[in-house]
Coordinates of C-alpha atoms in Angstrom, one line a residue:
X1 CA -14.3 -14.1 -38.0
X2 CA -15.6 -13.6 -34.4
X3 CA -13.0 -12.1 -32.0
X4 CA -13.9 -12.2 -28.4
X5 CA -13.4 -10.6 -25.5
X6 CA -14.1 -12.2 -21.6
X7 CA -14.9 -8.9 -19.5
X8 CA -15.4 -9.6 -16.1
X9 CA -17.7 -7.2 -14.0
X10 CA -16.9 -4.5 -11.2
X11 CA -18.9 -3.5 -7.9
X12 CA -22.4 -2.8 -8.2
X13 CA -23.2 -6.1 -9.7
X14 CA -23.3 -8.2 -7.3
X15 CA -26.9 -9.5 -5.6
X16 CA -28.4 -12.1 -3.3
X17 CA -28.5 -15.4 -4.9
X18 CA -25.2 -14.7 -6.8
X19 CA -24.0 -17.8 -8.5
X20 CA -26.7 -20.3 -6.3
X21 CA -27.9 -21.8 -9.4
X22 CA -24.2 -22.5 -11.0
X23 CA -23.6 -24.4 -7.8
X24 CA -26.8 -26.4 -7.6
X25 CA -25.9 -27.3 -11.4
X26 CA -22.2 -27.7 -11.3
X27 CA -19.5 -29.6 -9.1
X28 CA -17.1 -27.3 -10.9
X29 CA -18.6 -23.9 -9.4
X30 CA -19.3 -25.2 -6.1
X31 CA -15.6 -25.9 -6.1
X32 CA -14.7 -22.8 -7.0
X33 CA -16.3 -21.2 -4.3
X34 CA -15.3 -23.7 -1.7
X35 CA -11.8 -22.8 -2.1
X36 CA -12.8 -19.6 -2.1
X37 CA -14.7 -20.0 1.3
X38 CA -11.5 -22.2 2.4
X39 CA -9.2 -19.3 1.6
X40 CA -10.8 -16.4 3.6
X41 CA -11.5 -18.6 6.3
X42 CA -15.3 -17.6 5.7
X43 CA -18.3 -18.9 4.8
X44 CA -18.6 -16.0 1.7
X45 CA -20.6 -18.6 -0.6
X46 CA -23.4 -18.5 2.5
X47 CA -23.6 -14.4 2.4
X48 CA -23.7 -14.8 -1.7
X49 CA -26.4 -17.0 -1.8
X50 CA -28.4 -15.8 1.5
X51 CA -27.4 -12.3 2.1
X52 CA -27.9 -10.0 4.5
X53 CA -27.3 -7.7 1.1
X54 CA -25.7 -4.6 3.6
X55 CA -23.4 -7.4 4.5
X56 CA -22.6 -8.6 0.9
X57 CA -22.4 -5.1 -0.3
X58 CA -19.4 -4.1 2.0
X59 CA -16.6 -3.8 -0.1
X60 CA -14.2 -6.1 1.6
X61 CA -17.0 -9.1 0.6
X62 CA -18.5 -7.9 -2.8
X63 CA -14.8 -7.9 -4.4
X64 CA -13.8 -11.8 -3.7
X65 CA -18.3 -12.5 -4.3
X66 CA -17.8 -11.2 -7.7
X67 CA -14.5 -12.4 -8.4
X68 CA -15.5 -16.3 -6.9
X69 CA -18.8 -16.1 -9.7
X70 CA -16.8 -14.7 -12.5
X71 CA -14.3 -17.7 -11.8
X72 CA -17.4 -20.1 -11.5
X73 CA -18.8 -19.4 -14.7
X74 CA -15.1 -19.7 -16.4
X75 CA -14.1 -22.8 -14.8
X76 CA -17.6 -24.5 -15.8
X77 CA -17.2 -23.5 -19.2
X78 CA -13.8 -24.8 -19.5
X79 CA -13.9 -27.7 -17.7
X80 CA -18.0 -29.0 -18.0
X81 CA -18.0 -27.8 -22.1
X82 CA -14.6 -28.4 -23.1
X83 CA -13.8 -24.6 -24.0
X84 CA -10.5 -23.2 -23.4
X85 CA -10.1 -19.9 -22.8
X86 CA -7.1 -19.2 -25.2
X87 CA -9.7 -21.1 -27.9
X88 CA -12.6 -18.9 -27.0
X89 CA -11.3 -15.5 -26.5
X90 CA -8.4 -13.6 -27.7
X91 CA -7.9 -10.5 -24.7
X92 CA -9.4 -10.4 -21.4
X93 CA -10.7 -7.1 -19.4
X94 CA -12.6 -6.1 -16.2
X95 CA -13.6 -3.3 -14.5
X96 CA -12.0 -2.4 -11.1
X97 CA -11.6 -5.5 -9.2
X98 CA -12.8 -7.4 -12.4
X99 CA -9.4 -6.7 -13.9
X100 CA -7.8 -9.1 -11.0
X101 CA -10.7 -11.7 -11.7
X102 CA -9.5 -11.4 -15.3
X103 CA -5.8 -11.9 -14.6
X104 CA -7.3 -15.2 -12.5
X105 CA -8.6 -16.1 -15.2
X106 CA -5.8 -16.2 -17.8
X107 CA -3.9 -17.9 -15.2
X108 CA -1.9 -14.7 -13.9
X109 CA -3.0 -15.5 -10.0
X110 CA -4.5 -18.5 -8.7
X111 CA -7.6 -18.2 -7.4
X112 CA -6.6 -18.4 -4.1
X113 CA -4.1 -15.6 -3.9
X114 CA -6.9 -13.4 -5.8
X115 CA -9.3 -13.8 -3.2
X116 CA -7.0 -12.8 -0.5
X117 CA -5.9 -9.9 -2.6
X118 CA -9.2 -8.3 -3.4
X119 CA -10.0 -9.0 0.8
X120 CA -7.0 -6.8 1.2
X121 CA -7.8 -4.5 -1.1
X122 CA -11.7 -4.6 0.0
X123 CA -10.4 -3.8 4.0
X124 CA -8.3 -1.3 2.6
X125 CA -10.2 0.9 0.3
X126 CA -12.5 1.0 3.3
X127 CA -9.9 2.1 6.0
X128 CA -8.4 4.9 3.4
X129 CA -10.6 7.2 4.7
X130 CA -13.0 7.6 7.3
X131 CA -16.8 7.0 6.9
X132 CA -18.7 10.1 5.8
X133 CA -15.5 12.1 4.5
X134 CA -15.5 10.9 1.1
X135 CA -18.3 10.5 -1.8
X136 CA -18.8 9.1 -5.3
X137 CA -21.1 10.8 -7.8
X138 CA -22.7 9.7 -11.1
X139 CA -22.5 12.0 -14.2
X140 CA -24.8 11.3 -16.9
X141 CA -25.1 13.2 -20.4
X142 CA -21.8 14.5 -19.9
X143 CA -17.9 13.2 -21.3
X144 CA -14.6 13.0 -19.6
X145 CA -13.5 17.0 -20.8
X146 CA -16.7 18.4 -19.3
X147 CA -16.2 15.9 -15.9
X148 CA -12.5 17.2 -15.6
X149 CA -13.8 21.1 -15.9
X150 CA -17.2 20.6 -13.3
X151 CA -14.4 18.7 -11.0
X152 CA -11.5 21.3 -11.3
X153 CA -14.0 24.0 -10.6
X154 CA -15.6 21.6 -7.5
X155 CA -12.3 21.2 -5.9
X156 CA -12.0 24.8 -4.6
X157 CA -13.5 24.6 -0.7
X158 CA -15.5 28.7 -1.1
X159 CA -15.2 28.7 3.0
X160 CA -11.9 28.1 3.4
X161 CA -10.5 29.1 0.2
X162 CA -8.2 25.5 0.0
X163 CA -8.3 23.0 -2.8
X164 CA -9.8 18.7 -2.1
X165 CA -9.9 15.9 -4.0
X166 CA -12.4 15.2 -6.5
X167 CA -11.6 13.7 -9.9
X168 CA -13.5 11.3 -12.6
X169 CA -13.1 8.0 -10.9
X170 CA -14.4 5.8 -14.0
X171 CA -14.9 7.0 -17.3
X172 CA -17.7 4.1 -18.1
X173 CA -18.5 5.3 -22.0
X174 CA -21.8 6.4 -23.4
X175 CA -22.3 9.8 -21.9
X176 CA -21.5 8.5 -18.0
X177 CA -18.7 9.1 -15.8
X178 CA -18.3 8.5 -12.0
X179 CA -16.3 11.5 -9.8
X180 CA -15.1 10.4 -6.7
X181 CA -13.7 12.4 -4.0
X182 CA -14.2 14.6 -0.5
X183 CA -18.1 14.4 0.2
X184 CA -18.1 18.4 0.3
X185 CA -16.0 18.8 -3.2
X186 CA -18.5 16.0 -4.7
X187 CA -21.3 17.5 -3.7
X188 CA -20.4 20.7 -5.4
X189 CA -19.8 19.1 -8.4
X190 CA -23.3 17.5 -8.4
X191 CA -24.6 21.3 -8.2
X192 CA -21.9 22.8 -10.8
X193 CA -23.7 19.6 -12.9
X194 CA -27.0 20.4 -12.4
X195 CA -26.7 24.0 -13.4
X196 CA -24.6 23.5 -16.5
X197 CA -27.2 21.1 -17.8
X198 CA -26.3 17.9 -17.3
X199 CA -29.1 15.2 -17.5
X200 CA -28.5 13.8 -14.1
X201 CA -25.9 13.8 -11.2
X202 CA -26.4 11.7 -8.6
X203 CA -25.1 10.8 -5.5
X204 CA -23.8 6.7 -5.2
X205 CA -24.5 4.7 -2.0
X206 CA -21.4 3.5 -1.8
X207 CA -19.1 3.0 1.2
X208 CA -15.8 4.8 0.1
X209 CA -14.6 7.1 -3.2
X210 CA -12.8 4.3 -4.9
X211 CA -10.0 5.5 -7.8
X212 CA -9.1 8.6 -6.0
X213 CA -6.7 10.4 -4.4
X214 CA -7.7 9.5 -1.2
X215 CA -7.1 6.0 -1.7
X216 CA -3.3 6.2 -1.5
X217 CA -2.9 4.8 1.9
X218 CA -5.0 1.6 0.1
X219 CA -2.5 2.2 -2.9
X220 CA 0.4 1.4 -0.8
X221 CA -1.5 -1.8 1.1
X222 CA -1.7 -3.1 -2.4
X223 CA 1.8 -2.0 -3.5
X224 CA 3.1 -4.3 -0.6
X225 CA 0.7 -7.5 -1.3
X226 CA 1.2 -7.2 -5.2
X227 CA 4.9 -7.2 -4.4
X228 CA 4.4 -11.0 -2.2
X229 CA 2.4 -12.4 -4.6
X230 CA 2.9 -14.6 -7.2
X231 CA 1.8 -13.3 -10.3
X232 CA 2.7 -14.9 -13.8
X233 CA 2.3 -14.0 -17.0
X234 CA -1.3 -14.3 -18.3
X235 CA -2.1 -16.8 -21.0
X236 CA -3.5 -13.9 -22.9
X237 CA -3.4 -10.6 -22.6
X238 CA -5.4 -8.4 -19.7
X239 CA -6.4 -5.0 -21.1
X240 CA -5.5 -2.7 -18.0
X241 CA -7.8 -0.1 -16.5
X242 CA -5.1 2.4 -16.2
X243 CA -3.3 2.4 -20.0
X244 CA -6.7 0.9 -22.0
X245 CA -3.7 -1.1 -23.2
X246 CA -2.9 -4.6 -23.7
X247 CA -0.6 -5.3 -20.2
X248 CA 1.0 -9.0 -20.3
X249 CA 5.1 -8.4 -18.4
X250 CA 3.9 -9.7 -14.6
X251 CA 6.1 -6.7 -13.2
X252 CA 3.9 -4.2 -15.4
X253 CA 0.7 -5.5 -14.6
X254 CA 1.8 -5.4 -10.5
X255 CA 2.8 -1.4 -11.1
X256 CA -0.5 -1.1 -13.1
X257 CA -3.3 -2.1 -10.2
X258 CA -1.3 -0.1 -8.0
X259 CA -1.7 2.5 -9.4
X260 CA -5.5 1.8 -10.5
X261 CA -6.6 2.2 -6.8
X262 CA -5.9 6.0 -6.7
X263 CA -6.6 5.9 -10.5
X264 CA -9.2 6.2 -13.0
X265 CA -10.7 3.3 -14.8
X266 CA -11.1 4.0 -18.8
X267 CA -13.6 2.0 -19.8
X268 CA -14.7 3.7 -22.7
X269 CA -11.0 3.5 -23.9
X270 CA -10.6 0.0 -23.2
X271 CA -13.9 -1.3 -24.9
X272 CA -12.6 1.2 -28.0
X273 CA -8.7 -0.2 -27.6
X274 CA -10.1 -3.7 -27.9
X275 CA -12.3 -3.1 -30.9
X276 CA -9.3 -1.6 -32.7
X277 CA -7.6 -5.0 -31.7
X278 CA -10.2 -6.5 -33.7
X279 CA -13.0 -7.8 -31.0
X280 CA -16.2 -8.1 -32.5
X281 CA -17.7 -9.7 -29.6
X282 CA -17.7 -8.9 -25.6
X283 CA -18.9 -11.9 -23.5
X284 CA -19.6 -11.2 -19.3
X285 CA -18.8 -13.7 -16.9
X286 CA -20.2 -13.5 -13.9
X287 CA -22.9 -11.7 -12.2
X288 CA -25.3 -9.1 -13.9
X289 CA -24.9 -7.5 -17.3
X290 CA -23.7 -4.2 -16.4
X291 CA -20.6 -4.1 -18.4
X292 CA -22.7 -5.7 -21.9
X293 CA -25.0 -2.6 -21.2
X294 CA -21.6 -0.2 -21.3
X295 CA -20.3 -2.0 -24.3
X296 CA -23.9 -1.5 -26.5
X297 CA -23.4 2.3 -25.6
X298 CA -19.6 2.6 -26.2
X299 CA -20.3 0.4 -29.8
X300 CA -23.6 0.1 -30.8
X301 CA -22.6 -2.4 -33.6
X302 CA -20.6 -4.8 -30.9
X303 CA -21.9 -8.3 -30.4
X304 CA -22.6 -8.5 -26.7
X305 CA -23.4 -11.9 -24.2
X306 CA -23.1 -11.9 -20.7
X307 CA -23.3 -15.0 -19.3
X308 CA -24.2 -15.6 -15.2
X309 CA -26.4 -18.7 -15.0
X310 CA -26.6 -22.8 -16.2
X311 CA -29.1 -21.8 -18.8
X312 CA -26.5 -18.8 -20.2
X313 CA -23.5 -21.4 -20.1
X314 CA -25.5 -23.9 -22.2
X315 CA -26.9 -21.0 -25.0
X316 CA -22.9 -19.7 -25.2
X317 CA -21.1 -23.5 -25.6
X318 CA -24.0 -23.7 -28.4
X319 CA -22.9 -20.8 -30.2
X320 CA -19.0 -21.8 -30.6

């Protein structure tokens, strides 16, 4: 029997054109991201399909451009081919902000309320801490033991003899994590990695270090939104970030993405938990096919599908 998994895709994905074809094919998708575009008071479908991509790639729009595709692709498949979610899947999951686009989608928070939370959240991972102070690394050929003992040794600042913040940020499975931290304490990690042996460790363009530390004044922004908003419980169950456990009590899942955005996201032990819960089968909805790439390496046996455009919709309803 196939079990499946929907896993909904973090930052990084996202690209110019995002979801332009769903639209042109679908009333459904093109509502989605009108109320999207209604909610924020913004024309974000525009910057998704158009770009400028250093526009679309600031955080505060690549969370809700992500999300509003993810949602497209579900609400086409449920309501254009019939498929409910509680038919097709048993669990959902995301990584980062894709675990708020999967509580959208098993009906935890409208879509409405999730696009305004992952603005906030967006604005406010950005304001934690001021450009050029913090980092984010990628550690290949390495595991989460050997990323704690490069960052605990990083951490020390040699000139002034005082501890900062570095610490694995996501633990994404098959040999990579992500560090995330002060630039200066990153940086010295990439050189601890380097001369231990690692295969690679590279510095991320990326505008913030997300799951750190750091992020506490973000943490609290969230804390304070989460608290207002209306969250229900989720139709099926939402596999957090933070306990790579199934998460379905409204009041637990609120405490658990606060604390995600100072915390790290286990991946590896998510994709793992869920195959102990029996999924045999990881499907992607929305843009790119990062996360089906992650899965392969985590399980090389897993069935994997990620599904972004008309022509991916149609190939998935053919399989049920």
């Amino acid at each position: 029997m196939v079990v499946r998994a929907f896993i909904f895709p973090g930052q990084g994905s996202q690209f110019v054109g995002m979801a332009q074809d769903l639209t042109a094919a679908f009333t459904t998708a093109r509502d989605v991201l009108a109320e999207v575009d209604e909610t924020l008071k913004q024309r974000l479908s525009k910057l998704m399909f158009e770009g400028p991509a250093d526009e679309l790639t600031m955080t505060e729009n690549t969370q809700p451009a992500l999300m509003a595709m993810s949602l497209a692709v579900l609400r086409v498949i449920e309501q254009d081919g019939g498929v409910q979610l509680t038919q097709a899947a048993a669990m959902v999951a995301g990584h980062s902000l894709g675990e708020y686009s999967a509580l959208a989608a098993a009906g935890g928070l409208s879509i409405a309320e999730t696009a305004q939370l992952l603005r906030l959240r967006g604005s406010a991972m950005q304001q934690a801490v001021p450009p050029g102070e913090g980092a984010m690394a990628a550690l290949l050929g390495t595991d989460l033991d050997q990323a704690n003992s490069i960052c605990a040794e990083a951490a020390l600042d040699p000139e002034t003899g005082k501890k900062q913040v570095v610490q694995p940020a996501n633990d994404n499975g098959g040999g990579q994590v992500v560090i995330s931290g002060h630039k200066a304490a990153v940086e010295r990690a990439v050189e601890i990695s380097k001369a231990r042996g690692i295969k690679r460790a590279m510095l991320l363009p990326v505008s913030a270090p997300f799951h750190c530390a750091l992020m506490a004044p973000a943490a609290d922004a969230m804390a304070d939104a989460l608290a207002a908003a209306t969250l229900k419980a989720p139709v099926l169950p939402v596999i957090s970030n933070i306990s790579a456990d199934k998460a379905t009590d409204p009041a637990e899942i609120r405490k658990l993405l606060v604390e995600q955005v100072t915390g790290m996201v286990r991946w590896r032990e998510s994709v793992l938990a869920m195959a102990e819960m029996g999924v045999t089968h990881f499907v992607e909805l929305g843009a790119g096919k990062v996360l089906a790439g992650l899965v392969r390496r985590i399980l090389p046996d897993a069935t994997t599908t990620s599904i972004g455009s008309p022509a991916d919709i149609e190939a998935f309803l053919k399989s049920l």
